[in-house]
């Protein structure tokens, strides 16, 4: 198994059916509870263990999820209120090296993720089929429909939760 991609790399086939979209939104909705369960009972020493050689620590992974998903939430709001807005990428690797991502109590990010996802899922469930086809301009990826981002962030949450679970399994935690 590739420790970087425990559930496989992200792929997108072009557009989501309404049922696939609903399933992806359900997966986004479940990320906070899944993350909280994945880290339940871990000690600080365990949280400061990289999930793979040269990878982030579990603590960094926990703090990364709200960082990433806050950016996603804003991208959706921009995409729904502007015509193909250019969105700003960010250096997630640099964000993960900041002191708060390396040392803060994970409950801060777990709580933030729960609140963020409550709001984000309300927005996602309110989107029409036409809204899902709206696009943003990502400087590195080009023109991207919001539907693709729904699929991407459903995968993203599962991807990082799997990093934690796979390390726990390998370490018998």
Tab-separated table of C-alpha atoms in Angstrom:
chain	number	residue	atom	x	y	z
A	1	UNK	CA	0.000	0.000	0.000
A	2	UNK	CA	1.188	3.515	-0.821
A	3	UNK	CA	1.256	5.273	2.567
A	4	UNK	CA	0.736	8.636	0.839
A	5	UNK	CA	-2.549	7.508	-0.744
A	6	UNK	CA	-4.178	4.913	1.518
A	7	UNK	CA	-7.503	5.180	-0.345
A	8	UNK	CA	-5.929	5.827	-3.752
A	9	UNK	CA	-5.337	9.046	-5.652
A	10	UNK	CA	-8.199	11.422	-6.373
A	11	UNK	CA	-9.922	10.956	-9.713
A	12	UNK	CA	-12.882	12.724	-11.237
A	13	UNK	CA	-14.821	11.462	-14.234
A	14	UNK	CA	-16.305	14.782	-15.369
A	15	UNK	CA	-19.499	15.445	-13.446
A	16	UNK	CA	-21.490	13.968	-10.615
A	17	UNK	CA	-24.965	12.515	-10.848
A	18	UNK	CA	-27.361	13.886	-8.242
A	19	UNK	CA	-26.976	10.643	-6.247
A	20	UNK	CA	-23.164	10.798	-6.419
A	21	UNK	CA	-23.246	14.438	-5.356
A	22	UNK	CA	-25.496	13.636	-2.396
A	23	UNK	CA	-23.147	10.818	-1.367
A	24	UNK	CA	-20.126	13.137	-1.640
A	25	UNK	CA	-21.855	15.796	0.485
A	26	UNK	CA	-22.723	13.113	3.047
A	27	UNK	CA	-19.038	12.174	3.138
A	28	UNK	CA	-18.058	15.823	3.677
A	29	UNK	CA	-20.634	16.049	6.456
A	30	UNK	CA	-19.126	12.991	8.168
A	31	UNK	CA	-15.505	14.168	8.127
A	32	UNK	CA	-15.542	15.904	11.544
A	33	UNK	CA	-16.994	12.874	13.355
A	34	UNK	CA	-14.703	10.514	11.449
A	35	UNK	CA	-11.643	12.596	12.312
A	36	UNK	CA	-12.619	12.856	15.966
A	37	UNK	CA	-13.078	9.077	16.130
A	38	UNK	CA	-9.765	8.453	14.311
A	39	UNK	CA	-7.756	10.431	16.902
A	40	UNK	CA	-9.755	9.351	19.954
A	41	UNK	CA	-7.510	8.350	22.834
A	42	UNK	CA	-4.213	9.224	21.166
A	43	UNK	CA	-1.468	10.635	23.399
A	44	UNK	CA	0.575	13.708	22.534
A	45	UNK	CA	3.483	11.425	21.653
A	46	UNK	CA	1.271	9.485	19.251
A	47	UNK	CA	-0.135	12.690	17.754
A	48	UNK	CA	3.416	13.861	17.126
A	49	UNK	CA	4.224	10.720	15.113
A	50	UNK	CA	4.439	11.075	11.315
A	51	UNK	CA	1.895	8.962	9.457
A	52	UNK	CA	4.673	7.940	7.053
A	53	UNK	CA	8.421	8.556	6.742
A	54	UNK	CA	8.971	12.239	5.872
A	55	UNK	CA	5.237	12.868	6.256
A	56	UNK	CA	3.242	15.133	8.525
A	57	UNK	CA	2.551	14.193	12.096
A	58	UNK	CA	-0.986	13.189	13.000
A	59	UNK	CA	-1.300	16.543	14.770
A	60	UNK	CA	-0.376	18.361	11.554
A	61	UNK	CA	-2.915	16.292	9.627
A	62	UNK	CA	-5.648	17.234	12.109
A	63	UNK	CA	-4.813	20.946	11.833
A	64	UNK	CA	-4.491	20.703	8.041
A	65	UNK	CA	-8.098	19.624	7.536
A	66	UNK	CA	-9.769	22.836	8.756
A	67	UNK	CA	-7.065	24.908	7.032
A	68	UNK	CA	-7.819	23.222	3.738
A	69	UNK	CA	-11.569	23.080	4.175
A	70	UNK	CA	-11.803	26.757	5.163
A	71	UNK	CA	-10.128	27.572	1.871
A	72	UNK	CA	-12.581	25.267	0.098
A	73	UNK	CA	-15.587	26.849	1.783
A	74	UNK	CA	-14.451	30.298	0.675
A	75	UNK	CA	-13.827	29.014	-2.861
A	76	UNK	CA	-17.401	27.732	-3.020
A	77	UNK	CA	-18.796	31.039	-1.814
A	78	UNK	CA	-16.718	32.918	-4.383
A	79	UNK	CA	-17.786	30.507	-7.114
A	80	UNK	CA	-21.440	30.982	-6.249
A	81	UNK	CA	-21.329	34.768	-6.111
A	82	UNK	CA	-18.858	35.743	-8.849
A	83	UNK	CA	-18.357	34.795	-12.501
A	84	UNK	CA	-15.435	32.365	-12.724
A	85	UNK	CA	-13.431	34.077	-9.981
A	86	UNK	CA	-9.726	33.418	-9.745
A	87	UNK	CA	-9.152	31.681	-6.450
A	88	UNK	CA	-5.984	31.831	-4.437
A	89	UNK	CA	-3.971	28.676	-3.895
A	90	UNK	CA	-1.988	28.341	-0.688
A	91	UNK	CA	1.150	26.502	0.377
A	92	UNK	CA	-0.328	23.780	2.580
A	93	UNK	CA	3.146	22.413	3.336
A	94	UNK	CA	4.212	25.792	4.713
A	95	UNK	CA	0.999	26.155	6.716
A	96	UNK	CA	1.666	22.729	8.257
A	97	UNK	CA	5.062	23.941	9.473
A	98	UNK	CA	3.686	26.938	11.374
A	99	UNK	CA	3.888	26.638	15.155
A	100	UNK	CA	0.143	26.255	15.700
A	101	UNK	CA	-0.044	23.343	13.241
A	102	UNK	CA	2.908	21.619	14.893
A	103	UNK	CA	1.942	22.096	18.525
A	104	UNK	CA	-1.624	23.297	19.178
A	105	UNK	CA	-4.144	21.133	20.990
A	106	UNK	CA	-6.091	19.196	18.366
A	107	UNK	CA	-9.433	19.971	20.034
A	108	UNK	CA	-9.144	23.495	18.643
A	109	UNK	CA	-9.129	22.177	15.073
A	110	UNK	CA	-11.641	19.405	15.757
A	111	UNK	CA	-14.127	21.998	17.042
A	112	UNK	CA	-13.366	24.380	14.194
A	113	UNK	CA	-13.879	21.606	11.643
A	114	UNK	CA	-17.250	20.665	13.167
A	115	UNK	CA	-18.558	24.241	12.988
A	116	UNK	CA	-17.120	24.826	9.541
A	117	UNK	CA	-18.655	21.646	8.138
A	118	UNK	CA	-22.073	22.440	9.601
A	119	UNK	CA	-22.069	25.707	7.689
A	120	UNK	CA	-20.433	24.275	4.550
A	121	UNK	CA	-22.857	21.363	4.287
A	122	UNK	CA	-25.808	23.777	4.560
A	123	UNK	CA	-24.348	25.663	1.606
A	124	UNK	CA	-23.640	22.497	-0.394
A	125	UNK	CA	-27.142	21.103	0.161
A	126	UNK	CA	-28.660	24.404	-0.977
A	127	UNK	CA	-26.874	24.311	-4.340
A	128	UNK	CA	-28.890	23.649	-7.476
A	129	UNK	CA	-27.650	21.551	-10.391
A	130	UNK	CA	-26.814	24.809	-12.161
A	131	UNK	CA	-24.859	26.035	-9.121
A	132	UNK	CA	-22.769	22.853	-9.168
A	133	UNK	CA	-21.734	23.607	-12.744
A	134	UNK	CA	-20.475	27.093	-11.847
A	135	UNK	CA	-16.722	27.396	-12.194
A	136	UNK	CA	-13.718	28.934	-10.516
A	137	UNK	CA	-10.331	29.657	-12.028
A	138	UNK	CA	-7.609	27.858	-10.091
A	139	UNK	CA	-4.198	29.260	-11.111
A	140	UNK	CA	-2.651	25.761	-11.073
A	141	UNK	CA	-5.604	23.635	-12.244
A	142	UNK	CA	-7.375	25.954	-14.672
A	143	UNK	CA	-11.154	26.327	-14.859
A	144	UNK	CA	-12.758	23.959	-12.324
A	145	UNK	CA	-16.482	23.292	-11.834
A	146	UNK	CA	-17.699	23.331	-8.231
A	147	UNK	CA	-18.936	19.775	-8.777
A	148	UNK	CA	-15.310	18.635	-9.042
A	149	UNK	CA	-14.492	20.366	-5.757
A	150	UNK	CA	-17.401	18.572	-4.068
A	151	UNK	CA	-15.898	15.282	-5.173
A	152	UNK	CA	-12.352	16.374	-4.278
A	153	UNK	CA	-13.179	17.401	-0.718
A	154	UNK	CA	-15.236	14.265	-0.092
A	155	UNK	CA	-12.083	12.330	-1.060
A	156	UNK	CA	-9.799	14.705	0.867
A	157	UNK	CA	-11.430	14.100	4.232
A	158	UNK	CA	-11.450	10.323	3.772
A	159	UNK	CA	-7.833	10.466	2.548
A	160	UNK	CA	-6.495	12.156	5.678
A	161	UNK	CA	-8.625	10.137	8.080
A	162	UNK	CA	-7.178	7.033	6.409
A	163	UNK	CA	-3.652	8.367	7.093
A	164	UNK	CA	-4.451	8.350	10.805
A	165	UNK	CA	-6.270	5.028	10.838
A	166	UNK	CA	-3.598	3.265	8.800
A	167	UNK	CA	-0.864	4.466	11.188
A	168	UNK	CA	-2.936	3.351	14.179
A	169	UNK	CA	-3.356	-0.062	12.556
A	170	UNK	CA	0.351	-0.391	11.727
A	171	UNK	CA	1.349	0.664	15.268
A	172	UNK	CA	-1.404	-1.337	17.004
A	173	UNK	CA	-2.689	1.792	18.765
